Short mmCIF file of N, CA and C in Angstrom, two decimals:
data_model
loop_
_atom_site.label_atom_id
_atom_site.label_comp_id
_atom_site.label_asym_id
_atom_site.label_seq_id
_atom_site.Cartn_x
_atom_site.Cartn_y
_atom_site.Cartn_z
N MET I 1 -12.14 2.98 15.56
CA MET I 1 -11.54 3.66 14.45
C MET I 1 -12.33 4.93 14.19
N ALA I 2 -11.68 6.07 14.28
CA ALA I 2 -12.36 7.35 14.18
C ALA I 2 -12.60 7.79 12.74
N ILE I 3 -11.71 7.47 11.84
CA ILE I 3 -11.82 7.91 10.45
C ILE I 3 -12.27 6.74 9.61
N GLN I 4 -13.20 7.00 8.69
CA GLN I 4 -13.68 5.93 7.84
C GLN I 4 -12.59 5.53 6.86
N ALA I 5 -12.52 4.24 6.58
CA ALA I 5 -11.43 3.71 5.78
C ALA I 5 -11.42 4.21 4.34
N HIS I 6 -12.55 4.67 3.82
CA HIS I 6 -12.57 5.07 2.41
C HIS I 6 -12.03 6.47 2.19
N GLN I 7 -11.80 7.23 3.23
CA GLN I 7 -11.24 8.56 3.08
C GLN I 7 -9.72 8.46 3.04
N PRO I 8 -9.10 8.98 1.98
CA PRO I 8 -7.64 8.92 1.95
C PRO I 8 -7.04 9.84 3.01
N LEU I 9 -5.91 9.44 3.54
CA LEU I 9 -5.21 10.28 4.51
C LEU I 9 -4.64 11.50 3.80
N GLU I 10 -4.66 12.62 4.48
CA GLU I 10 -4.06 13.83 3.93
C GLU I 10 -2.55 13.73 4.07
N GLU I 11 -1.84 14.43 3.20
CA GLU I 11 -0.39 14.37 3.21
C GLU I 11 0.19 14.79 4.57
N GLY I 12 -0.40 15.80 5.19
CA GLY I 12 0.07 16.25 6.50
C GLY I 12 -0.07 15.18 7.55
N GLU I 13 -1.18 14.41 7.50
CA GLU I 13 -1.38 13.31 8.45
C GLU I 13 -0.33 12.22 8.23
N ILE I 14 -0.02 11.97 6.96
CA ILE I 14 0.97 10.94 6.63
C ILE I 14 2.34 11.33 7.18
N TYR I 15 2.72 12.57 6.95
CA TYR I 15 4.02 13.03 7.45
C TYR I 15 4.05 13.03 8.98
N ASP I 16 2.94 13.36 9.60
CA ASP I 16 2.87 13.34 11.06
C ASP I 16 3.07 11.92 11.59
N VAL I 17 2.47 10.95 10.91
CA VAL I 17 2.62 9.55 11.32
C VAL I 17 4.07 9.10 11.17
N LEU I 18 4.68 9.45 10.05
CA LEU I 18 6.01 8.92 9.72
C LEU I 18 7.17 9.69 10.33
N ARG I 19 6.89 10.83 10.94
CA ARG I 19 8.01 11.61 11.48
C ARG I 19 8.59 10.99 12.76
N ASN I 20 7.87 10.06 13.36
CA ASN I 20 8.36 9.40 14.57
C ASN I 20 8.99 8.06 14.19
N ASP I 21 10.26 7.89 14.57
CA ASP I 21 10.99 6.67 14.22
C ASP I 21 10.33 5.41 14.76
N ARG I 22 9.87 5.46 15.99
CA ARG I 22 9.29 4.27 16.61
C ARG I 22 7.98 3.87 15.92
N ARG I 23 7.18 4.87 15.55
CA ARG I 23 5.93 4.58 14.83
C ARG I 23 6.25 3.96 13.47
N ARG I 24 7.25 4.51 12.81
CA ARG I 24 7.64 4.01 11.50
C ARG I 24 8.14 2.57 11.61
N LEU I 25 8.97 2.29 12.62
CA LEU I 25 9.45 0.93 12.82
C LEU I 25 8.30 -0.03 13.12
N ALA I 26 7.34 0.42 13.91
CA ALA I 26 6.19 -0.43 14.23
C ALA I 26 5.41 -0.78 12.96
N LEU I 27 5.21 0.21 12.10
CA LEU I 27 4.49 -0.04 10.84
C LEU I 27 5.27 -1.00 9.95
N GLU I 28 6.59 -0.84 9.90
CA GLU I 28 7.41 -1.75 9.09
C GLU I 28 7.31 -3.18 9.62
N ARG I 29 7.34 -3.35 10.93
CA ARG I 29 7.26 -4.70 11.51
C ARG I 29 5.87 -5.30 11.30
N LEU I 30 4.85 -4.48 11.36
CA LEU I 30 3.49 -4.98 11.09
C LEU I 30 3.35 -5.38 9.62
N ARG I 31 4.01 -4.67 8.71
CA ARG I 31 3.99 -5.06 7.30
C ARG I 31 4.62 -6.44 7.12
N GLU I 32 5.71 -6.66 7.84
CA GLU I 32 6.40 -7.95 7.76
C GLU I 32 5.55 -9.08 8.33
N ALA I 33 4.61 -8.76 9.21
CA ALA I 33 3.73 -9.78 9.80
C ALA I 33 2.71 -10.27 8.80
N ASP I 34 2.60 -9.58 7.67
CA ASP I 34 1.76 -10.03 6.55
C ASP I 34 0.30 -10.23 6.93
N GLY I 35 -0.27 -9.24 7.61
CA GLY I 35 -1.70 -9.28 7.94
C GLY I 35 -2.04 -10.00 9.23
N LYS I 36 -1.07 -10.63 9.86
CA LYS I 36 -1.34 -11.34 11.12
C LYS I 36 -1.36 -10.35 12.28
N ARG I 37 -2.11 -10.70 13.29
CA ARG I 37 -2.15 -9.89 14.52
C ARG I 37 -0.89 -10.16 15.33
N LEU I 38 -0.34 -9.10 15.88
CA LEU I 38 0.81 -9.22 16.78
C LEU I 38 0.41 -8.70 18.14
N SER I 39 0.96 -9.31 19.17
CA SER I 39 0.76 -8.75 20.50
C SER I 39 1.65 -7.51 20.62
N VAL I 40 1.26 -6.60 21.51
CA VAL I 40 2.08 -5.41 21.72
C VAL I 40 3.46 -5.83 22.24
N GLY I 41 3.50 -6.91 23.02
CA GLY I 41 4.78 -7.42 23.51
C GLY I 41 5.69 -7.85 22.38
N GLU I 42 5.14 -8.63 21.42
CA GLU I 42 5.94 -9.06 20.27
C GLU I 42 6.42 -7.86 19.46
N LEU I 43 5.49 -6.95 19.21
CA LEU I 43 5.83 -5.77 18.41
C LEU I 43 6.89 -4.92 19.09
N SER I 44 6.74 -4.71 20.39
CA SER I 44 7.72 -3.88 21.11
C SER I 44 9.09 -4.55 21.13
N GLU I 45 9.11 -5.86 21.21
CA GLU I 45 10.37 -6.62 21.15
C GLU I 45 11.06 -6.38 19.81
N GLN I 46 10.30 -6.47 18.73
CA GLN I 46 10.86 -6.28 17.39
C GLN I 46 11.31 -4.84 17.17
N VAL I 47 10.52 -3.89 17.64
CA VAL I 47 10.87 -2.47 17.49
C VAL I 47 12.13 -2.16 18.29
N ALA I 48 12.19 -2.64 19.52
CA ALA I 48 13.37 -2.40 20.36
C ALA I 48 14.62 -3.04 19.74
N ALA I 49 14.47 -4.22 19.17
CA ALA I 49 15.60 -4.89 18.52
C ALA I 49 16.08 -4.07 17.32
N ALA I 50 15.15 -3.52 16.56
CA ALA I 50 15.52 -2.68 15.41
C ALA I 50 16.21 -1.40 15.86
N GLU I 51 15.74 -0.84 16.96
CA GLU I 51 16.32 0.41 17.47
C GLU I 51 17.73 0.21 18.01
N THR I 52 17.96 -0.90 18.66
CA THR I 52 19.26 -1.13 19.31
C THR I 52 20.22 -1.96 18.47
N GLY I 53 19.68 -2.75 17.55
CA GLY I 53 20.52 -3.66 16.78
C GLY I 53 20.92 -4.88 17.58
N GLU I 54 20.27 -5.10 18.72
CA GLU I 54 20.58 -6.24 19.59
C GLU I 54 19.38 -7.18 19.66
N THR I 55 19.68 -8.49 19.60
CA THR I 55 18.63 -9.49 19.76
C THR I 55 19.07 -10.47 20.84
N PRO I 56 18.36 -10.58 21.92
CA PRO I 56 17.21 -9.77 22.31
C PRO I 56 17.65 -8.37 22.73
N PRO I 57 16.74 -7.42 22.60
CA PRO I 57 17.08 -6.05 23.00
C PRO I 57 17.14 -5.93 24.52
N PRO I 58 17.83 -4.92 25.03
CA PRO I 58 17.87 -4.71 26.48
C PRO I 58 16.46 -4.54 27.05
N ARG I 59 16.27 -5.05 28.24
CA ARG I 59 14.95 -5.04 28.90
C ARG I 59 14.38 -3.62 29.00
N GLN I 60 15.20 -2.67 29.36
CA GLN I 60 14.73 -1.29 29.53
C GLN I 60 14.24 -0.71 28.19
N LYS I 61 14.93 -1.02 27.11
CA LYS I 61 14.53 -0.53 25.79
C LYS I 61 13.21 -1.18 25.36
N ARG I 62 13.06 -2.47 25.69
CA ARG I 62 11.81 -3.19 25.38
C ARG I 62 10.65 -2.56 26.12
N GLN I 63 10.86 -2.27 27.40
CA GLN I 63 9.80 -1.65 28.21
C GLN I 63 9.44 -0.27 27.68
N SER I 64 10.44 0.50 27.31
CA SER I 64 10.21 1.83 26.76
C SER I 64 9.38 1.75 25.48
N ALA I 65 9.74 0.81 24.61
CA ALA I 65 8.99 0.62 23.37
C ALA I 65 7.56 0.18 23.67
N TYR I 66 7.40 -0.74 24.60
CA TYR I 66 6.07 -1.24 24.96
C TYR I 66 5.17 -0.11 25.44
N VAL I 67 5.66 0.68 26.38
CA VAL I 67 4.85 1.75 26.97
C VAL I 67 4.47 2.79 25.91
N SER I 68 5.44 3.21 25.10
CA SER I 68 5.12 4.24 24.11
C SER I 68 4.20 3.71 23.02
N LEU I 69 4.37 2.46 22.61
CA LEU I 69 3.46 1.88 21.62
C LEU I 69 2.06 1.77 22.19
N HIS I 70 1.95 1.22 23.39
CA HIS I 70 0.64 0.99 24.01
C HIS I 70 -0.09 2.29 24.33
N GLN I 71 0.62 3.28 24.85
CA GLN I 71 -0.05 4.50 25.31
C GLN I 71 -0.18 5.58 24.24
N THR I 72 0.72 5.62 23.28
CA THR I 72 0.74 6.75 22.34
C THR I 72 0.59 6.34 20.88
N HIS I 73 1.54 5.56 20.40
CA HIS I 73 1.63 5.33 18.96
C HIS I 73 0.50 4.48 18.39
N LEU I 74 0.20 3.35 19.01
CA LEU I 74 -0.85 2.48 18.48
C LEU I 74 -2.23 3.12 18.57
N PRO I 75 -2.58 3.81 19.67
CA PRO I 75 -3.88 4.51 19.68
C PRO I 75 -3.98 5.57 18.57
N LYS I 76 -2.89 6.27 18.29
CA LYS I 76 -2.90 7.28 17.23
C LYS I 76 -3.12 6.61 15.87
N LEU I 77 -2.39 5.53 15.61
CA LEU I 77 -2.52 4.81 14.34
C LEU I 77 -3.91 4.19 14.21
N ASP I 78 -4.48 3.73 15.32
CA ASP I 78 -5.83 3.18 15.32
C ASP I 78 -6.85 4.27 15.00
N GLU I 79 -6.68 5.43 15.59
CA GLU I 79 -7.59 6.55 15.35
C GLU I 79 -7.59 6.96 13.88
N LEU I 80 -6.43 6.87 13.23
CA LEU I 80 -6.32 7.22 11.82
C LEU I 80 -6.77 6.08 10.90
N GLY I 81 -7.04 4.91 11.48
CA GLY I 81 -7.51 3.78 10.68
C GLY I 81 -6.39 3.02 9.98
N ILE I 82 -5.15 3.25 10.40
CA ILE I 82 -4.01 2.57 9.78
C ILE I 82 -3.82 1.19 10.39
N VAL I 83 -4.12 1.06 11.68
CA VAL I 83 -4.06 -0.24 12.35
C VAL I 83 -5.37 -0.49 13.07
N ASP I 84 -5.61 -1.75 13.39
CA ASP I 84 -6.71 -2.13 14.27
C ASP I 84 -6.05 -2.53 15.58
N TYR I 85 -6.21 -1.70 16.59
CA TYR I 85 -5.54 -1.93 17.87
C TYR I 85 -6.58 -2.21 18.94
N ASP I 86 -6.48 -3.39 19.55
CA ASP I 86 -7.35 -3.75 20.66
C ASP I 86 -6.54 -3.54 21.94
N ALA I 87 -6.80 -2.42 22.63
CA ALA I 87 -6.03 -2.05 23.82
C ALA I 87 -6.26 -3.01 24.98
N GLU I 88 -7.45 -3.63 25.03
CA GLU I 88 -7.72 -4.58 26.12
C GLU I 88 -6.95 -5.88 25.93
N GLU I 89 -7.01 -6.42 24.72
CA GLU I 89 -6.28 -7.67 24.44
C GLU I 89 -4.82 -7.41 24.12
N LYS I 90 -4.50 -6.15 23.87
CA LYS I 90 -3.13 -5.73 23.53
C LYS I 90 -2.61 -6.47 22.30
N VAL I 91 -3.44 -6.45 21.23
CA VAL I 91 -3.04 -7.00 19.94
C VAL I 91 -3.31 -5.95 18.87
N VAL I 92 -2.55 -6.04 17.79
CA VAL I 92 -2.64 -5.05 16.72
C VAL I 92 -2.39 -5.73 15.37
N ARG I 93 -3.04 -5.20 14.34
CA ARG I 93 -2.77 -5.64 12.97
C ARG I 93 -3.00 -4.46 12.05
N LEU I 94 -2.42 -4.52 10.86
CA LEU I 94 -2.57 -3.44 9.89
C LEU I 94 -3.95 -3.46 9.26
N GLU I 95 -4.41 -2.28 8.89
CA GLU I 95 -5.63 -2.12 8.11
C GLU I 95 -5.23 -1.74 6.68
N ASP I 96 -6.20 -1.72 5.78
CA ASP I 96 -5.93 -1.42 4.37
C ASP I 96 -5.40 0.00 4.16
N ARG I 97 -5.64 0.90 5.09
CA ARG I 97 -5.18 2.28 4.92
C ARG I 97 -3.66 2.41 4.93
N ILE I 98 -2.96 1.34 5.25
CA ILE I 98 -1.50 1.38 5.18
C ILE I 98 -1.07 1.73 3.77
N ARG I 99 -1.90 1.39 2.79
CA ARG I 99 -1.57 1.70 1.39
C ARG I 99 -1.44 3.20 1.15
N ASP I 100 -2.16 3.99 1.95
CA ASP I 100 -2.07 5.45 1.81
C ASP I 100 -0.67 5.97 2.11
N ILE I 101 0.07 5.25 2.95
CA ILE I 101 1.37 5.77 3.37
C ILE I 101 2.56 4.95 2.88
N GLU I 102 2.32 3.84 2.20
CA GLU I 102 3.43 2.99 1.76
C GLU I 102 4.42 3.73 0.87
N ALA I 103 3.92 4.54 -0.05
CA ALA I 103 4.82 5.26 -0.96
C ALA I 103 5.74 6.19 -0.18
N TYR I 104 5.24 6.74 0.90
CA TYR I 104 6.03 7.65 1.72
C TYR I 104 7.03 6.91 2.60
N MET I 105 6.71 5.66 2.90
CA MET I 105 7.57 4.86 3.77
C MET I 105 8.74 4.24 3.02
N GLY I 106 8.58 4.06 1.73
CA GLY I 106 9.60 3.34 0.99
C GLY I 106 9.47 1.85 1.21
N VAL I 107 8.32 1.41 1.71
CA VAL I 107 8.06 -0.01 1.93
C VAL I 107 7.43 -0.55 0.66
N PRO I 108 8.04 -1.55 0.05
CA PRO I 108 7.46 -2.07 -1.18
C PRO I 108 6.07 -2.66 -0.94
N SER I 109 5.21 -2.39 -1.85
CA SER I 109 3.84 -2.88 -1.75
C SER I 109 3.75 -4.28 -2.34
N ARG I 110 2.83 -5.06 -1.84
CA ARG I 110 2.61 -6.38 -2.40
C ARG I 110 1.61 -6.31 -3.56
N ASP I 111 1.19 -5.12 -3.88
CA ASP I 111 0.27 -4.93 -4.99
C ASP I 111 1.01 -5.08 -6.31
N LEU I 112 0.24 -5.07 -7.37
CA LEU I 112 0.77 -5.20 -8.72
C LEU I 112 1.77 -4.09 -9.03
N ASP I 113 2.88 -4.44 -9.65
CA ASP I 113 3.85 -3.45 -10.14
C ASP I 113 3.33 -2.97 -11.49
N TRP I 114 2.66 -1.83 -11.47
CA TRP I 114 1.99 -1.34 -12.67
C TRP I 114 2.97 -0.99 -13.78
N GLY I 115 4.13 -0.48 -13.44
CA GLY I 115 5.12 -0.16 -14.47
C GLY I 115 5.52 -1.39 -15.26
N ALA I 116 5.85 -2.46 -14.55
CA ALA I 116 6.22 -3.72 -15.21
C ALA I 116 5.04 -4.29 -16.00
N TYR I 117 3.84 -4.13 -15.45
CA TYR I 117 2.65 -4.61 -16.14
C TYR I 117 2.48 -3.91 -17.49
N TYR I 118 2.60 -2.57 -17.48
CA TYR I 118 2.42 -1.81 -18.73
C TYR I 118 3.50 -2.13 -19.75
N VAL I 119 4.74 -2.26 -19.30
CA VAL I 119 5.83 -2.60 -20.23
C VAL I 119 5.59 -3.98 -20.83
N SER I 120 5.20 -4.93 -20.00
CA SER I 120 4.93 -6.29 -20.48
C SER I 120 3.77 -6.31 -21.46
N LEU I 121 2.71 -5.58 -21.12
CA LEU I 121 1.54 -5.53 -21.99
C LEU I 121 1.88 -4.90 -23.34
N ALA I 122 2.65 -3.81 -23.32
CA ALA I 122 3.05 -3.15 -24.56
C ALA I 122 3.94 -4.07 -25.40
N ALA I 123 4.88 -4.77 -24.76
CA ALA I 123 5.76 -5.69 -25.48
C ALA I 123 4.97 -6.85 -26.08
N LEU I 124 4.04 -7.39 -25.30
CA LEU I 124 3.20 -8.47 -25.80
C LEU I 124 2.35 -8.00 -26.98
N GLY I 125 1.80 -6.81 -26.88
CA GLY I 125 1.00 -6.24 -27.98
C GLY I 125 1.83 -6.04 -29.23
N ALA I 126 3.05 -5.54 -29.06
CA ALA I 126 3.93 -5.34 -30.22
C ALA I 126 4.29 -6.67 -30.86
N CYS I 127 4.61 -7.66 -30.04
CA CYS I 127 4.94 -8.99 -30.56
C CYS I 127 3.75 -9.62 -31.29
N ALA I 128 2.57 -9.50 -30.72
CA ALA I 128 1.37 -10.07 -31.36
C ALA I 128 1.09 -9.37 -32.68
N THR I 129 1.27 -8.06 -32.73
CA THR I 129 1.03 -7.30 -33.96
C THR I 129 2.02 -7.71 -35.05
N VAL I 130 3.30 -7.80 -34.69
CA VAL I 130 4.33 -8.21 -35.66
C VAL I 130 4.09 -9.65 -36.10
N ALA I 131 3.77 -10.53 -35.15
CA ALA I 131 3.52 -11.94 -35.49
C ALA I 131 2.33 -12.07 -36.42
N ALA I 132 1.29 -11.26 -36.21
CA ALA I 132 0.12 -11.30 -37.09
C ALA I 132 0.50 -10.81 -38.48
N ASP I 133 1.35 -9.80 -38.55
CA ASP I 133 1.79 -9.27 -39.84
C ASP I 133 2.61 -10.31 -40.60
N LEU I 134 3.32 -11.17 -39.88
CA LEU I 134 4.12 -12.23 -40.49
C LEU I 134 3.31 -13.51 -40.68
N SER I 135 2.01 -13.45 -40.39
CA SER I 135 1.10 -14.60 -40.54
C SER I 135 1.54 -15.80 -39.70
N ALA I 136 1.98 -15.54 -38.50
CA ALA I 136 2.38 -16.61 -37.59
C ALA I 136 1.15 -17.45 -37.23
N PRO I 137 1.37 -18.76 -36.93
CA PRO I 137 0.24 -19.61 -36.57
C PRO I 137 -0.56 -19.02 -35.40
N LEU I 138 -1.85 -19.19 -35.43
CA LEU I 138 -2.82 -18.70 -34.44
C LEU I 138 -2.95 -17.18 -34.47
N VAL I 139 -1.87 -16.47 -34.25
CA VAL I 139 -1.91 -15.01 -34.19
C VAL I 139 -2.22 -14.43 -35.57
N GLY I 140 -1.73 -15.07 -36.62
CA GLY I 140 -1.93 -14.59 -37.98
C GLY I 140 -3.35 -14.70 -38.48
N THR I 141 -4.23 -15.34 -37.73
CA THR I 141 -5.63 -15.45 -38.16
C THR I 141 -6.36 -14.11 -38.06
N LEU I 142 -5.83 -13.20 -37.25
CA LEU I 142 -6.41 -11.85 -37.14
C LEU I 142 -5.45 -10.85 -37.77
N ARG I 143 -5.99 -9.78 -38.29
CA ARG I 143 -5.16 -8.74 -38.90
C ARG I 143 -4.34 -8.02 -37.82
N PRO I 144 -3.17 -7.52 -38.18
CA PRO I 144 -2.33 -6.81 -37.21
C PRO I 144 -3.04 -5.62 -36.55
N THR I 145 -3.89 -4.93 -37.29
CA THR I 145 -4.59 -3.78 -36.69
C THR I 145 -5.54 -4.22 -35.60
N VAL I 146 -6.12 -5.40 -35.72
CA VAL I 146 -7.01 -5.91 -34.67
C VAL I 146 -6.21 -6.13 -33.39
N TRP I 147 -5.04 -6.74 -33.51
CA TRP I 147 -4.18 -6.94 -32.35
C TRP I 147 -3.75 -5.61 -31.74
N ALA I 148 -3.34 -4.68 -32.59
CA ALA I 148 -2.88 -3.37 -32.09
C ALA I 148 -3.99 -2.64 -31.36
N VAL I 149 -5.18 -2.59 -31.96
CA VAL I 149 -6.32 -1.91 -31.32
C VAL I 149 -6.72 -2.64 -30.03
N GLY I 150 -6.72 -3.96 -30.06
CA GLY I 150 -7.07 -4.74 -28.87
C GLY I 150 -6.15 -4.45 -27.70
N PHE I 151 -4.85 -4.42 -27.95
CA PHE I 151 -3.91 -4.13 -26.87
C PHE I 151 -3.98 -2.67 -26.44
N PHE I 152 -4.26 -1.78 -27.39
CA PHE I 152 -4.42 -0.36 -27.03
C PHE I 152 -5.61 -0.18 -26.08
N VAL I 153 -6.72 -0.86 -26.39
CA VAL I 153 -7.90 -0.80 -25.52
C VAL I 153 -7.57 -1.42 -24.16
N LEU I 154 -6.85 -2.52 -24.16
CA LEU I 154 -6.47 -3.17 -22.90
C LEU I 154 -5.59 -2.25 -22.05
N LEU I 155 -4.69 -1.50 -22.68
CA LEU I 155 -3.88 -0.52 -21.95
C LEU I 155 -4.76 0.55 -21.32
N GLY I 156 -5.75 1.03 -22.08
CA GLY I 156 -6.66 2.06 -21.56
C GLY I 156 -7.49 1.55 -20.39
N VAL I 157 -8.03 0.35 -20.51
CA VAL I 157 -8.82 -0.25 -19.43
C VAL I 157 -7.93 -0.46 -18.20
N SER I 158 -6.70 -0.89 -18.42
CA SER I 158 -5.76 -1.09 -17.31
C SER I 158 -5.49 0.22 -16.58
N ALA I 159 -5.35 1.30 -17.33
CA ALA I 159 -5.10 2.61 -16.70
C ALA I 159 -6.29 3.03 -15.84
N VAL I 160 -7.50 2.76 -16.31
CA VAL I 160 -8.70 3.09 -15.53
C VAL I 160 -8.73 2.25 -14.25
N VAL I 161 -8.44 0.96 -14.36
CA VAL I 161 -8.42 0.07 -13.20
C VAL I 161 -7.36 0.53 -12.19
N GLN I 162 -6.17 0.85 -12.68
CA GLN I 162 -5.10 1.30 -11.79
C GLN I 162 -5.49 2.58 -11.07
N THR I 163 -6.02 3.54 -11.80
CA THR I 163 -6.37 4.84 -11.21
C THR I 163 -7.46 4.68 -10.16
N THR I 164 -8.49 3.91 -10.45
CA THR I 164 -9.56 3.74 -9.46
C THR I 164 -9.08 2.92 -8.27
N ALA I 165 -8.18 1.97 -8.50
CA ALA I 165 -7.65 1.17 -7.38
C ALA I 165 -6.81 2.04 -6.45
N GLN I 166 -6.06 2.96 -7.00
CA GLN I 166 -5.16 3.77 -6.18
C GLN I 166 -5.85 4.98 -5.57
N HIS I 167 -6.83 5.55 -6.28
CA HIS I 167 -7.43 6.80 -5.82
C HIS I 167 -8.92 6.69 -5.49
N GLY I 168 -9.51 5.55 -5.81
CA GLY I 168 -10.93 5.37 -5.53
C GLY I 168 -11.83 6.12 -6.50
N ARG I 169 -11.25 6.76 -7.49
CA ARG I 169 -12.02 7.51 -8.47
C ARG I 169 -11.12 7.84 -9.65
N LEU I 170 -11.71 8.31 -10.74
CA LEU I 170 -10.94 8.77 -11.88
C LEU I 170 -10.60 10.24 -11.70
N PRO I 171 -9.53 10.73 -12.32
CA PRO I 171 -9.10 12.11 -12.10
C PRO I 171 -10.15 13.17 -12.43
N PHE I 172 -11.00 12.91 -13.42
CA PHE I 172 -11.99 13.92 -13.81
C PHE I 172 -13.26 13.86 -12.96
N MET I 173 -13.34 12.91 -12.05
CA MET I 173 -14.50 12.82 -11.16
C MET I 173 -14.25 13.65 -9.91
N ALA I 174 -15.29 14.26 -9.38
CA ALA I 174 -15.16 15.06 -8.16
C ALA I 174 -14.81 14.17 -6.98
N ASP I 175 -13.94 14.66 -6.13
CA ASP I 175 -13.57 13.96 -4.90
C ASP I 175 -14.71 14.15 -3.91
N PRO I 176 -15.36 13.07 -3.43
CA PRO I 176 -16.48 13.22 -2.50
C PRO I 176 -16.08 13.84 -1.18
N HIS I 177 -14.78 13.88 -0.89
CA HIS I 177 -14.31 14.46 0.37
C HIS I 177 -13.83 15.89 0.21
N ASP I 178 -13.87 16.41 -1.02
CA ASP I 178 -13.46 17.78 -1.29
C ASP I 178 -14.64 18.69 -0.99
N GLU I 179 -14.51 19.52 0.02
CA GLU I 179 -15.63 20.36 0.46
C GLU I 179 -16.02 21.39 -0.57
N ASP I 180 -15.08 21.87 -1.40
CA ASP I 180 -15.39 22.88 -2.41
C ASP I 180 -16.06 22.26 -3.63
N GLY I 181 -15.88 20.95 -3.80
CA GLY I 181 -16.37 20.31 -5.01
C GLY I 181 -15.42 20.53 -6.16
N LEU I 182 -14.23 21.08 -5.88
CA LEU I 182 -13.24 21.33 -6.93
C LEU I 182 -12.36 20.12 -7.10
N LEU I 183 -11.80 19.97 -8.27
CA LEU I 183 -10.90 18.86 -8.54
C LEU I 183 -9.53 19.14 -8.00
#
């Protein structure tokens, strides 16, 4: 792997990876493998089937997919740190850097749906605040402002966690990979 995994891929690199249909199909099939290693043979079979819409795909299409994956696409993805490709054993699996390109692929992530999380947290906070104001059992033991402030703080902490999980840093922190030191 030529690029260290903690460096985010640049947008140009992402578009370069995704502009090839076969590479994109290979990444989609590897996502479906859910972290398991696939042989290049298995992967090329799945890619060829997706390309042709036939199961099993024609032998010539399978061979074409195999050769291009083995010689071109998988080594490129390995160099970028998106996959771990063992050319000798001819097996491949996704690396964590796939997250850098998922949004561009339209492939749903298995990570937390932050939008739903924030809506749920806000709704729960509003319900707890109203319930405390109505002196509901358990919740009414604390003042409504305590509940409101508590959920507000929880929303703020959640935003920090989400930002650092997605970007590896907070927006006001300098990017260690930015040569100018500019934000």
